[in-house]
Amino acid sequence: MATNAIQTDSGLGRLSEATRKRLQRKARIDVLFERTLFVFAFAVLLLLGAIIASLIASSWPALQRFGLDFFTENRWAANVEIFGALPAIYGTLLTSFIAIVIAVPVSFGIAIFLTERCPGFLRQPLSTLIELLAGIPSIIYGMWGMEVLAPLLRTWFPTVFPAGTGLATAGIILAVMIIPFITAVSRDVINTVPAVMRESAYGLGCTTWEVASQVILPSVKTGLVGGVVLGLGRALGETMAVTFVIGNNLFLNTTLTGQGTSIAALIANQFSESDGTQRSALLALGLILFLITFVVLAIARYLLRNSTGRHA
Amino acid sequence: MNIQTTSLYRRRKLFNQLVMGACVAATLVGFLFLFAILFTLVTKGLSALSPSIFIERTRMSGGGLGNAIWGTVLMTSVATVLGTIIGVAAGTWLAEYGGKGWMAKVIRFINDILLSAPSIIIGLFIYAVVVVPMGNFSGWAGVLSLTVIIVPVVIRSTEDMLRLIPNSLREAAAALGAHRWWIIVRVCYSGARAGIITGILLGFARISGETAPLLFTSLNSNQWNFFRLGDEMANLPMTIYQNMTINAFIPDLVALAWGGALILTAAILILNIAARYFSRQRS
């Protein structure tokens, strides 16, 4: 934009003094406008830098004191100042994994139904409904999990879920939470396939399933995977849907259905009553969570770079 | 047609029906779960609703949610105003000036990461940079953490909407002698207004249900704080959370939490529908 000002200057010889002043002022506004906007855009970069820097700085005391033990110790016992991240990391990864295993087939099923088989009059309402459901705050899912799902699981499968709560319950809740999200992204991605491709496959005599599995899904594979990874990123960092139902057991319990904890749940439960080393250790957990989700989200964005979804 | 091909056709048809049946089943199961949640929310929430819930403040016995609702409305509104200013400005730079440059690409990538970053991390960040230096939990800290969450949403939708404005419009305005900032303000914004408002409304809906970032920033309060954002600020999500956990031994408070959850969800759904209405007006 700086060149703009010079160009206008050189062409102004024939204009009156007043017009020239006016135009020069406008050109200055132009430069100022661009610079101001850029400051705000640059603030986004600073924000990410500040988040990482502040997390590292405030978790440094704990990381320095425990070193690698922080990642290998299998319990989180604040009273004896033993802080092991392993139970929380295990819980975070396992609950997200369970959620993805349940949510992906269901979401793809819904997306295929919506795009390929749904009667015309239902398509728009169901799509809108899915998008609206994706907006329900996560605390609602957590409350429902605690008050409805956990008691149900306890009554129906008392041997598998003696308490109703646990890692698997949290995984199920997360699955229900990310189903609308993955469905909405998948539907958008599938809708980018040109109608011609679909029609030619049908013209060759393919069944709906053959069209979907041989033509549509392969052509938008990366987009679909991107949507799933985005859902995974959401499940990894989810706090409220998990805290209510995960059981808050601070010892490593390498089962699928046992009580456990996750990074986000542990932070939510202990942070406000913590201080000193414990607080620093919790911030170190936050740093770990941020790094995990950063990698996952970066992968998702890389895979989704060609799709035009506008999802959060 | 020989027997072999007929049986192949039959097998393909059967398999197709099986898979499509599974898709329908998935749709039913998915919606069943989501309707079960809405059903619980409405049945448990409606029984707790009464006019006094909006007027009375939160107490350990009885009381309502008035101060919490007010706190949420105030904090999310202030955060939305701040987020709109920052987000629209940054989104405009990305769409109008950044283009395909490396700086714009980096900012876009970082913004996409922030868009889905765990909200509890944002809470920890604001705790470390605002609450610790200030020495106490405050409404302002809550506002800032919500702002950090809404800004990426607004940036994304502003950029997407401005990109939909055809270049010929910008060129026509430039040919008439308009300066670039004037083109952006008068031509681009008026074309993208509906879309940008949609994005802001969606962001507003999203932050009004956020609980995790408020845990260590605004905390909660059972007083009417009105506009005193320097103090701990009551808010609906935190009240629901506390009533369902540390106060869960008091049945009245659990009932209130469900009432609050219903109010919150209804408000968010209405905002989402309003956003959709705006975006439909565009097309």
Coordinates of C-alpha atoms in Angstrom, one line a residue:
Chain A
M1 CA 0.0 0.0 0.0
A2 CA 2.9 2.3 0.5
T3 CA 3.5 2.3 -3.3
N4 CA -0.1 3.5 -3.8
A5 CA 0.7 6.8 -2.1
I6 CA 3.7 7.5 -4.4
Q7 CA 1.7 6.6 -7.5
T8 CA -1.1 9.0 -6.6
D9 CA 1.4 11.7 -5.8
S10 CA 3.1 11.6 -9.2
G11 CA -0.2 11.9 -11.1
L12 CA -1.5 14.9 -9.2
G13 CA 0.4 17.7 -10.9
R14 CA -2.6 19.1 -12.8
L15 CA -5.0 19.0 -9.8
S16 CA -5.7 22.0 -7.5
E17 CA -4.0 22.2 -4.2
A18 CA -7.1 21.4 -2.2
T19 CA -8.0 18.3 -4.2
R20 CA -4.4 17.1 -3.9
K21 CA -4.5 17.5 -0.1
R22 CA -7.8 15.7 0.0
L23 CA -6.5 12.8 -2.0
Q24 CA -3.3 12.6 -0.1
R25 CA -5.2 12.4 3.2
K26 CA -7.3 9.6 1.8
A27 CA -4.2 7.7 0.7
R28 CA -2.8 8.1 4.2
I29 CA -6.1 6.7 5.6
D30 CA -5.6 3.8 3.3
V31 CA -2.2 2.9 4.7
L32 CA -3.4 3.5 8.2
F33 CA -6.4 1.2 7.6
E34 CA -4.3 -1.6 6.3
R35 CA -1.8 -1.4 9.1
T36 CA -4.5 -1.3 11.8
L37 CA -6.1 -4.4 10.3
F38 CA -2.8 -6.1 10.2
V39 CA -2.1 -5.5 13.8
F40 CA -5.3 -7.3 14.7
A41 CA -4.5 -10.2 12.4
F42 CA -0.9 -10.4 13.8
A43 CA -2.5 -10.6 17.3
V44 CA -3.7 -14.1 16.4
L45 CA -0.1 -15.2 16.1
L46 CA 0.9 -13.5 19.3
L47 CA -2.0 -15.1 21.0
L48 CA -0.9 -18.6 20.1
G49 CA 2.7 -17.7 21.1
A50 CA 1.4 -16.3 24.4
I51 CA -0.6 -19.4 25.2
I52 CA 2.3 -21.7 24.6
A53 CA 4.8 -19.5 26.5
S54 CA 2.6 -18.9 29.5
L55 CA 1.8 -22.7 29.8
I56 CA 5.5 -23.6 29.6
A57 CA 6.5 -20.8 32.0
S58 CA 3.9 -21.7 34.6
S59 CA 4.4 -25.5 34.3
W60 CA 8.2 -25.2 34.4
P61 CA 8.6 -25.7 38.2
A62 CA 6.8 -29.0 38.1
L63 CA 8.5 -30.3 35.0
Q64 CA 11.9 -29.4 36.4
R65 CA 11.2 -31.0 39.7
F66 CA 9.7 -34.3 38.4
G67 CA 11.4 -34.6 35.0
L68 CA 10.6 -37.8 33.2
D69 CA 8.9 -39.2 36.3
F70 CA 6.0 -36.9 35.5
F71 CA 5.3 -39.2 32.5
T72 CA 6.0 -42.6 34.0
E73 CA 4.6 -42.3 37.6
N74 CA 1.2 -44.2 37.6
R75 CA -0.7 -42.2 40.1
W76 CA -1.7 -38.6 40.9
A77 CA -1.5 -38.2 44.7
A78 CA -1.5 -34.6 45.7
N79 CA -1.2 -35.4 49.5
V80 CA 2.2 -37.1 49.1
E81 CA 3.2 -34.8 46.2
I82 CA 3.5 -37.5 43.7
F83 CA 2.2 -36.3 40.3
G84 CA 2.1 -38.8 37.5
A85 CA 0.5 -37.8 34.2
L86 CA 0.1 -41.3 33.0
P87 CA -3.5 -42.0 34.4
A88 CA -4.8 -38.8 32.9
I89 CA -3.0 -39.3 29.5
Y90 CA -4.3 -42.8 29.4
G91 CA -7.8 -41.7 30.2
T92 CA -7.8 -38.9 27.6
L93 CA -6.5 -41.1 24.8
L94 CA -8.7 -44.1 25.7
T95 CA -12.0 -42.2 26.0
S96 CA -11.3 -40.4 22.7
F97 CA -10.5 -43.7 21.0
I98 CA -13.8 -45.3 22.3
A99 CA -15.6 -42.2 21.1
I100 CA -14.1 -42.3 17.6
V101 CA -14.8 -46.1 17.3
I102 CA -18.5 -45.6 18.1
A103 CA -19.0 -42.2 16.4
V104 CA -17.4 -42.8 13.0
P105 CA -19.6 -45.7 11.7
V106 CA -22.7 -44.0 13.0
S107 CA -21.8 -40.6 11.6
F108 CA -20.8 -41.9 8.2
G109 CA -24.0 -44.0 8.2
I110 CA -26.1 -40.8 8.8
A111 CA -24.1 -38.8 6.3
I112 CA -24.6 -41.5 3.6
F113 CA -28.3 -41.7 4.4
L114 CA -28.7 -37.9 4.3
T115 CA -26.8 -37.4 1.0
E116 CA -27.8 -40.6 -0.9
R117 CA -31.0 -42.1 0.3
C118 CA -32.9 -39.5 2.3
P119 CA -36.3 -38.6 0.8
G120 CA -36.2 -35.0 -0.4
F121 CA -38.6 -33.5 2.1
L122 CA -36.6 -34.9 5.1
R123 CA -33.2 -33.9 3.9
Q124 CA -33.2 -30.2 4.8
P125 CA -35.0 -30.6 8.2
L126 CA -32.7 -33.5 9.3
S127 CA -29.5 -31.6 8.1
T128 CA -30.6 -28.5 10.0
L129 CA -31.4 -30.6 13.1
I130 CA -28.0 -32.2 13.0
E131 CA -26.4 -28.8 12.9
L132 CA -28.5 -27.5 15.7
L133 CA -27.6 -30.5 17.9
A134 CA -23.9 -29.9 17.2
G135 CA -24.5 -26.6 19.1
I136 CA -25.7 -28.0 22.4
P137 CA -23.3 -27.1 25.1
S138 CA -21.1 -30.0 26.3
I139 CA -22.2 -29.6 29.9
I140 CA -25.6 -30.9 28.9
Y141 CA -24.1 -34.1 27.6
G142 CA -22.2 -34.5 30.9
M143 CA -25.3 -34.0 33.0
W144 CA -27.3 -36.5 30.9
G145 CA -24.5 -39.0 31.2
M146 CA -24.4 -38.7 35.0
E147 CA -28.2 -38.7 35.6
V148 CA -29.4 -41.1 32.8
L149 CA -26.7 -43.1 31.0
A150 CA -24.6 -44.1 34.1
P151 CA -27.6 -45.4 36.1
L152 CA -28.9 -47.2 33.0
L153 CA -25.5 -48.9 32.4
R154 CA -25.4 -49.9 36.1
T155 CA -28.8 -51.6 36.0
W156 CA -28.4 -53.2 32.6
F157 CA -24.8 -54.4 32.9
P158 CA -23.9 -54.5 36.6
T159 CA -20.9 -56.8 36.0
V160 CA -19.3 -54.6 33.4
F161 CA -20.3 -51.2 34.9
P162 CA -20.4 -51.7 38.7
A163 CA -20.5 -48.0 39.3
G164 CA -22.1 -46.9 36.0
T165 CA -19.4 -44.3 35.6
G166 CA -16.0 -44.9 34.1
L167 CA -13.8 -44.6 31.0
A168 CA -16.2 -46.4 28.7
T169 CA -19.2 -44.3 29.9
A170 CA -17.2 -41.2 29.2
G171 CA -16.3 -42.6 25.7
I172 CA -19.9 -43.2 24.9
I173 CA -20.9 -39.7 26.0
L174 CA -18.1 -38.2 23.9
A175 CA -19.3 -40.3 21.0
V176 CA -22.9 -38.9 21.3
M177 CA -21.4 -35.4 21.5
I178 CA -19.2 -35.7 18.4
I179 CA -21.7 -37.6 16.2
P180 CA -23.6 -34.4 15.0
F181 CA -20.2 -32.7 14.4
I182 CA -18.6 -35.5 12.4
T183 CA -21.9 -36.0 10.5
A184 CA -22.1 -32.3 9.6
V185 CA -18.5 -32.2 8.3
S186 CA -18.9 -35.5 6.4
R187 CA -22.2 -34.4 4.8
D188 CA -20.5 -31.1 3.6
V189 CA -17.5 -33.0 2.3
I190 CA -19.7 -35.6 0.4
N191 CA -21.8 -32.7 -1.0
T192 CA -18.7 -31.4 -2.8
V193 CA -18.7 -34.4 -5.1
P194 CA -20.1 -33.2 -8.5
A195 CA -23.5 -34.7 -9.3
V196 CA -22.1 -35.9 -12.7
M197 CA -19.9 -38.4 -10.9
R198 CA -22.8 -39.9 -9.0
E199 CA -25.0 -39.9 -12.1
S200 CA -22.4 -41.6 -14.3
A201 CA -21.9 -44.4 -11.7
Y202 CA -25.7 -44.9 -11.5
G203 CA -25.7 -44.9 -15.3
L204 CA -23.3 -47.8 -15.3
G205 CA -25.7 -49.7 -13.2
C206 CA -24.2 -49.3 -9.7
T207 CA -26.3 -49.8 -6.6
T208 CA -26.4 -47.0 -4.1
W209 CA -23.9 -48.7 -1.9
E210 CA -21.5 -49.2 -4.8
V211 CA -21.9 -45.5 -5.8
A212 CA -21.1 -44.5 -2.2
S213 CA -18.3 -46.9 -1.5
Q214 CA -16.5 -46.9 -4.9
V215 CA -17.1 -43.4 -6.2
I216 CA -18.1 -40.9 -3.6
L217 CA -16.1 -42.0 -0.5
P218 CA -12.8 -42.6 -2.3
S219 CA -13.0 -39.2 -4.0
V220 CA -13.4 -37.3 -0.7
K221 CA -11.3 -39.6 1.5
T222 CA -9.0 -37.0 2.9
G223 CA -11.8 -34.7 3.7
L224 CA -13.7 -37.4 5.6
V225 CA -10.5 -38.4 7.5
G226 CA -10.0 -34.7 8.2
G227 CA -13.5 -34.4 9.7
V228 CA -12.9 -37.4 11.9
V229 CA -9.6 -36.1 13.2
L230 CA -11.3 -32.8 13.9
G231 CA -13.9 -34.7 15.9
L232 CA -11.0 -36.5 17.7
G233 CA -9.5 -33.1 18.5
R234 CA -12.7 -32.1 20.1
A235 CA -13.0 -35.3 22.1
L236 CA -9.5 -35.0 23.4
G237 CA -9.9 -31.6 24.9
E238 CA -13.5 -32.0 26.1
T239 CA -13.9 -31.2 29.8
M240 CA -17.5 -30.9 30.8
A241 CA -19.0 -34.0 29.1
V242 CA -16.3 -36.1 30.6
T243 CA -15.8 -34.8 34.2
F244 CA -19.2 -35.9 35.4
V245 CA -19.0 -39.5 34.3
I246 CA -15.3 -40.6 34.2
G247 CA -15.1 -41.6 37.8
N248 CA -12.2 -39.5 38.9
N249 CA -9.9 -42.3 39.9
L250 CA -6.4 -40.9 40.1
F251 CA -4.6 -44.3 39.9
L252 CA -3.7 -45.8 36.6
N253 CA -6.3 -48.4 35.8
T254 CA -5.6 -50.0 32.4
T255 CA -9.1 -51.4 31.7
L256 CA -11.7 -50.2 29.3
T257 CA -14.6 -49.8 31.6
G258 CA -13.0 -49.0 34.9
Q259 CA -13.0 -45.7 36.7
G260 CA -10.3 -43.2 35.5
T261 CA -9.6 -39.7 34.8
S262 CA -8.6 -37.5 31.8
I263 CA -6.3 -34.5 31.6
A264 CA -9.2 -32.0 31.2
A265 CA -11.3 -33.7 34.0
L266 CA -8.3 -33.7 36.4
I267 CA -7.6 -30.0 35.7
A268 CA -11.3 -29.1 36.2
N269 CA -11.5 -31.0 39.4
Q270 CA -8.4 -30.0 41.2
F271 CA -7.2 -26.7 39.8
S272 CA -9.2 -24.3 41.9
E273 CA -8.2 -26.0 45.2
S274 CA -4.5 -26.4 44.3
D275 CA -1.4 -24.3 44.8
G276 CA 2.3 -24.5 44.5
T277 CA 3.7 -27.7 43.0
Q278 CA 0.2 -29.2 42.4
R279 CA -0.9 -26.1 40.4
S280 CA 2.2 -26.1 38.4
A281 CA 1.8 -29.9 37.7
L282 CA -1.8 -29.3 36.6
L283 CA -0.6 -26.6 34.2
A284 CA 2.0 -29.1 32.9
L285 CA -0.9 -31.4 32.2
G286 CA -2.6 -28.6 30.3
L287 CA 0.6 -28.1 28.3
I288 CA 0.6 -31.8 27.3
L289 CA -3.1 -31.6 26.3
F290 CA -2.4 -28.5 24.2
L291 CA 0.5 -30.2 22.4
I292 CA -1.5 -33.4 21.7
T293 CA -4.5 -31.4 20.3
F294 CA -2.2 -29.1 18.4
V295 CA -0.7 -32.0 16.5
V296 CA -4.1 -33.7 15.9
L297 CA -5.7 -30.4 14.7
A298 CA -2.8 -29.6 12.5
I299 CA -3.2 -33.0 10.8
A300 CA -7.0 -32.4 10.5
R301 CA -6.5 -29.0 8.9
Y302 CA -3.9 -30.4 6.5
L303 CA -6.3 -33.1 5.4
L304 CA -9.3 -30.7 5.2
R305 CA -7.4 -27.9 3.3
N306 CA -9.3 -28.5 0.1
S307 CA -12.8 -28.8 1.6
T308 CA -14.9 -25.8 2.2
G309 CA -16.6 -26.7 5.5
R310 CA -17.1 -23.8 7.9
H311 CA -17.1 -25.8 11.1
A312 CA -15.6 -24.9 14.4
Chain B
M1 CA -29.5 -63.9 -18.8
N2 CA -27.8 -66.9 -17.2
I3 CA -28.2 -68.0 -13.6
Q4 CA -24.8 -66.8 -12.6
T5 CA -25.4 -63.1 -13.4
T6 CA -28.9 -63.2 -11.9
S7 CA -27.4 -64.5 -8.6
L8 CA -24.7 -61.7 -8.8
Y9 CA -27.4 -59.1 -9.3
R10 CA -29.4 -60.6 -6.4
R11 CA -26.3 -60.5 -4.2
R12 CA -25.5 -57.0 -5.1
K13 CA -29.0 -55.9 -4.5
L14 CA -29.2 -57.7 -1.2
F15 CA -25.9 -56.3 0.0
N16 CA -27.0 -52.8 -1.0
Q17 CA -30.2 -53.2 1.0
L18 CA -28.3 -54.5 4.0
V19 CA -25.9 -51.5 4.0
M20 CA -28.6 -49.0 3.4
G21 CA -30.6 -50.6 6.2
A22 CA -27.5 -50.1 8.4
C23 CA -27.4 -46.5 7.4
V24 CA -31.0 -46.0 8.3
A25 CA -30.4 -47.8 11.6
A26 CA -27.4 -45.5 12.3
T27 CA -29.6 -42.5 11.6
L28 CA -32.2 -43.8 14.0
V29 CA -29.7 -44.6 16.7
G30 CA -28.0 -41.3 16.4
F31 CA -31.2 -39.3 16.6
L32 CA -32.6 -41.6 19.3
F33 CA -29.6 -40.7 21.6
L34 CA -29.9 -37.0 20.8
F35 CA -33.6 -37.0 21.4
A36 CA -33.2 -38.9 24.6
I37 CA -30.9 -36.1 25.8
L38 CA -33.4 -33.3 24.7
F39 CA -36.3 -35.3 26.3
T40 CA -34.5 -35.5 29.7
L41 CA -33.5 -31.9 29.5
V42 CA -37.1 -30.7 28.8
T43 CA -38.8 -33.0 31.3
K44 CA -36.4 -32.3 34.2
G45 CA -36.0 -28.6 33.2
L46 CA -39.6 -27.7 32.8
S47 CA -40.5 -28.8 36.3
A48 CA -37.9 -26.4 37.7
L49 CA -39.0 -23.4 35.7
S50 CA -40.9 -20.6 37.4
P51 CA -40.9 -16.8 37.1
S52 CA -38.9 -16.5 40.3
I53 CA -36.0 -18.5 38.7
F54 CA -35.2 -15.4 36.6
I55 CA -35.6 -12.9 39.5
E56 CA -34.0 -14.4 42.6
R57 CA -30.3 -14.8 43.1
T58 CA -28.6 -18.2 43.8
R59 CA -28.7 -19.4 47.4
M60 CA -27.8 -22.6 49.1
S61 CA -31.5 -23.2 49.8
G62 CA -34.3 -22.1 47.4
G63 CA -33.4 -19.0 45.4
G64 CA -33.2 -18.8 41.6
L65 CA -30.7 -18.2 38.9
G66 CA -31.3 -14.5 38.2
N67 CA -27.7 -13.3 38.9
A68 CA -26.2 -16.3 37.0
I69 CA -28.3 -15.6 33.9
W70 CA -27.4 -11.9 34.1
G71 CA -23.8 -12.6 34.5
T72 CA -23.7 -14.9 31.5
V73 CA -25.6 -12.4 29.4
L74 CA -23.2 -9.6 30.4
M75 CA -20.0 -11.5 30.0
T76 CA -20.9 -13.1 26.7
S77 CA -22.2 -9.8 25.4
V78 CA -19.0 -7.9 26.3
A79 CA -16.9 -10.8 24.9
T80 CA -18.9 -10.8 21.7
V81 CA -18.4 -7.0 21.2
L82 CA -14.7 -7.3 21.8
G83 CA -14.5 -10.4 19.7
T84 CA -16.4 -8.8 16.8
I85 CA -14.0 -5.8 16.7
I86 CA -10.9 -8.0 16.8
G87 CA -12.3 -10.8 14.6
V88 CA -13.8 -8.6 11.9
A89 CA -10.6 -6.5 11.6
A90 CA -8.3 -9.6 11.4
G91 CA -10.7 -11.4 9.1
T92 CA -10.8 -8.4 6.8
W93 CA -7.0 -8.3 6.6
L94 CA -6.8 -12.0 5.8
A95 CA -9.4 -11.7 3.0
E96 CA -8.5 -8.3 1.5
Y97 CA -4.8 -7.8 2.1
G98 CA -3.3 -11.1 3.1
G99 CA -4.3 -13.0 0.0
K100 CA -2.0 -15.9 -0.7
G101 CA 1.0 -14.5 1.1
W102 CA 2.9 -16.6 3.6
M103 CA 2.0 -14.4 6.5
A104 CA -1.7 -14.8 5.7
K105 CA -1.3 -18.6 5.4
V106 CA 0.4 -18.9 8.8
I107 CA -2.2 -16.7 10.5
R108 CA -5.0 -18.7 8.8
F109 CA -3.5 -22.0 10.0
I110 CA -3.0 -20.7 13.6
N111 CA -6.5 -19.4 13.6
D112 CA -7.9 -22.8 12.5
I113 CA -6.0 -24.4 15.4
L114 CA -7.3 -21.8 17.9
L115 CA -10.8 -22.4 16.5
S116 CA -10.8 -25.9 17.9
A117 CA -8.3 -25.6 20.8
P118 CA -9.6 -27.1 24.0
S119 CA -11.5 -24.4 25.9
I120 CA -10.0 -25.5 29.2
I121 CA -6.6 -24.6 27.9
I122 CA -7.9 -21.1 27.2
G123 CA -9.1 -20.9 30.8
L124 CA -5.6 -21.9 32.0
F125 CA -4.0 -19.3 29.8
I126 CA -6.1 -16.5 31.0
Y127 CA -5.6 -17.7 34.6
A128 CA -1.9 -17.5 34.1
V129 CA -1.8 -14.1 32.4
V130 CA -4.7 -12.3 34.0
V131 CA -5.9 -13.9 37.2
V132 CA -2.5 -14.4 38.8
P133 CA -1.2 -10.9 38.1
M134 CA -4.5 -9.3 39.2
G135 CA -4.6 -11.5 42.3
N136 CA -8.3 -12.4 42.2
F137 CA -10.8 -14.1 39.9
S138 CA -12.8 -11.6 38.0
G139 CA -15.5 -11.1 35.5
W140 CA -13.0 -9.4 33.2
A141 CA -10.9 -12.6 33.2
G142 CA -14.0 -14.5 32.2
V143 CA -14.8 -12.0 29.5
L144 CA -11.2 -12.3 28.1
S145 CA -11.3 -16.1 28.0
L146 CA -14.6 -16.0 26.1
T147 CA -13.2 -13.4 23.8
V148 CA -10.2 -15.6 23.0
I149 CA -12.7 -18.3 22.1
I150 CA -15.0 -16.2 19.9
V151 CA -12.3 -14.3 18.0
P152 CA -11.3 -17.3 15.7
V153 CA -15.0 -18.0 14.9
V154 CA -15.5 -14.4 13.8
I155 CA -12.2 -14.3 11.9
R156 CA -13.1 -17.4 10.0
S157 CA -16.6 -16.3 9.0
T158 CA -15.6 -12.8 8.2
E159 CA -12.9 -14.0 5.8
D160 CA -15.1 -16.6 4.2
M161 CA -17.9 -14.1 3.6
L162 CA -15.6 -11.4 2.2
R163 CA -14.2 -13.9 -0.2
L164 CA -17.6 -14.5 -1.6
I165 CA -17.8 -10.8 -2.8
P166 CA -16.9 -10.9 -6.5
N167 CA -13.7 -9.0 -7.4
S168 CA -15.6 -7.2 -10.2
L169 CA -17.5 -5.3 -7.5
R170 CA -14.2 -4.1 -6.0
E171 CA -12.8 -3.2 -9.4
A172 CA -15.9 -1.3 -10.3
A173 CA -15.7 0.8 -7.1
A174 CA -12.0 1.3 -7.7
A175 CA -12.6 2.5 -11.3
L176 CA -15.0 5.1 -9.9
G177 CA -12.1 6.4 -7.8
A178 CA -12.8 4.9 -4.4
H179 CA -9.9 4.2 -2.1
R180 CA -9.3 0.7 -0.9
W181 CA -10.5 1.2 2.6
W182 CA -13.6 2.9 1.3
I183 CA -14.3 -0.1 -1.0
I184 CA -13.9 -2.5 1.9
V185 CA -16.1 -0.5 4.3
R186 CA -18.9 0.5 1.8
V187 CA -18.8 -2.2 -0.8
C188 CA -17.5 -5.4 0.7
Y189 CA -19.0 -5.0 4.2
S190 CA -22.5 -4.2 2.9
G191 CA -22.4 -7.3 0.7
A192 CA -21.0 -9.6 3.4
R193 CA -23.0 -8.1 6.3
A194 CA -25.5 -10.9 6.7
G195 CA -22.9 -13.6 6.6
I196 CA -20.7 -11.9 9.2
I197 CA -23.6 -11.4 11.5
T198 CA -24.4 -15.1 11.1
G199 CA -20.8 -15.9 12.2
I200 CA -21.0 -13.6 15.2
L201 CA -24.3 -15.1 16.3
L202 CA -22.9 -18.6 16.0
G203 CA -19.9 -17.5 18.0
F204 CA -22.2 -15.9 20.6
A205 CA -24.1 -19.1 20.9
R206 CA -21.0 -21.1 21.3
I207 CA -19.4 -19.0 24.1
S208 CA -22.6 -18.7 26.1
G209 CA -22.5 -22.4 26.8
E210 CA -18.8 -22.6 27.6
T211 CA -18.1 -23.8 31.1
A212 CA -14.5 -24.9 31.2
P213 CA -12.8 -21.5 30.5
L214 CA -14.8 -19.9 33.3
L215 CA -13.7 -22.4 36.0
F216 CA -10.5 -20.5 36.8
T217 CA -11.3 -17.1 35.4
S218 CA -14.7 -15.6 36.5
L219 CA -15.3 -18.4 39.0
N220 CA -18.9 -18.0 40.3
S221 CA -20.7 -15.9 42.9
N222 CA -24.0 -16.0 44.6
Q223 CA -24.4 -12.2 44.7
W224 CA -26.0 -9.7 42.3
N225 CA -22.8 -8.2 40.8
F226 CA -24.5 -6.2 38.1
F227 CA -21.8 -4.4 36.2
R228 CA -18.9 -5.0 38.7
L229 CA -16.7 -7.1 36.3
G230 CA -13.7 -6.6 38.6
D231 CA -15.3 -9.1 41.1
E232 CA -16.0 -12.8 40.7
M233 CA -18.9 -13.0 38.4
A234 CA -21.9 -15.3 38.6
N235 CA -22.7 -17.2 35.5
L236 CA -25.1 -19.9 34.4
P237 CA -22.7 -22.7 33.2
M238 CA -20.7 -22.6 36.4
T239 CA -23.8 -22.5 38.5
I240 CA -25.1 -25.6 36.7
Y241 CA -21.7 -27.3 37.2
Q242 CA -21.5 -26.5 40.9
N243 CA -25.1 -27.5 41.5
M244 CA -24.5 -30.9 39.8
T245 CA -21.2 -31.6 41.7
I246 CA -20.3 -30.0 45.0
N247 CA -23.9 -29.0 45.8
A248 CA -25.4 -32.2 44.4
F249 CA -26.6 -33.4 47.9
I250 CA -29.3 -30.7 47.8
P251 CA -32.1 -31.9 45.5
D252 CA -33.5 -28.4 45.0
L253 CA -30.2 -27.2 43.6
V254 CA -30.0 -30.1 41.2
A255 CA -33.5 -29.3 40.0
L256 CA -32.4 -25.7 39.5
A257 CA -29.4 -26.9 37.5
W258 CA -31.7 -28.7 35.1
G259 CA -33.9 -25.6 34.8
G260 CA -30.7 -23.6 34.1
A261 CA -29.6 -26.2 31.5
L262 CA -32.9 -25.9 29.8
I263 CA -32.8 -22.1 29.7
L264 CA -29.2 -22.2 28.4
T265 CA -29.9 -24.8 25.7
A266 CA -33.1 -23.1 24.6
A267 CA -31.2 -19.7 24.3
I268 CA -28.4 -21.4 22.3
L269 CA -30.8 -23.1 19.9
I270 CA -32.7 -19.8 19.4
L271 CA -29.4 -18.0 18.6
N272 CA -28.5 -20.8 16.2
I273 CA -31.9 -20.5 14.5
A274 CA -31.5 -16.7 14.3
A275 CA -28.1 -17.1 12.7
R276 CA -29.6 -19.5 10.1
Y277 CA -32.4 -17.0 9.4
F278 CA -29.8 -14.2 8.8
S279 CA -27.8 -16.5 6.5
R280 CA -30.9 -17.4 4.5
Q281 CA -31.7 -13.7 4.0
R282 CA -28.3 -13.4 2.2
S283 CA -29.2 -16.0 -0.5

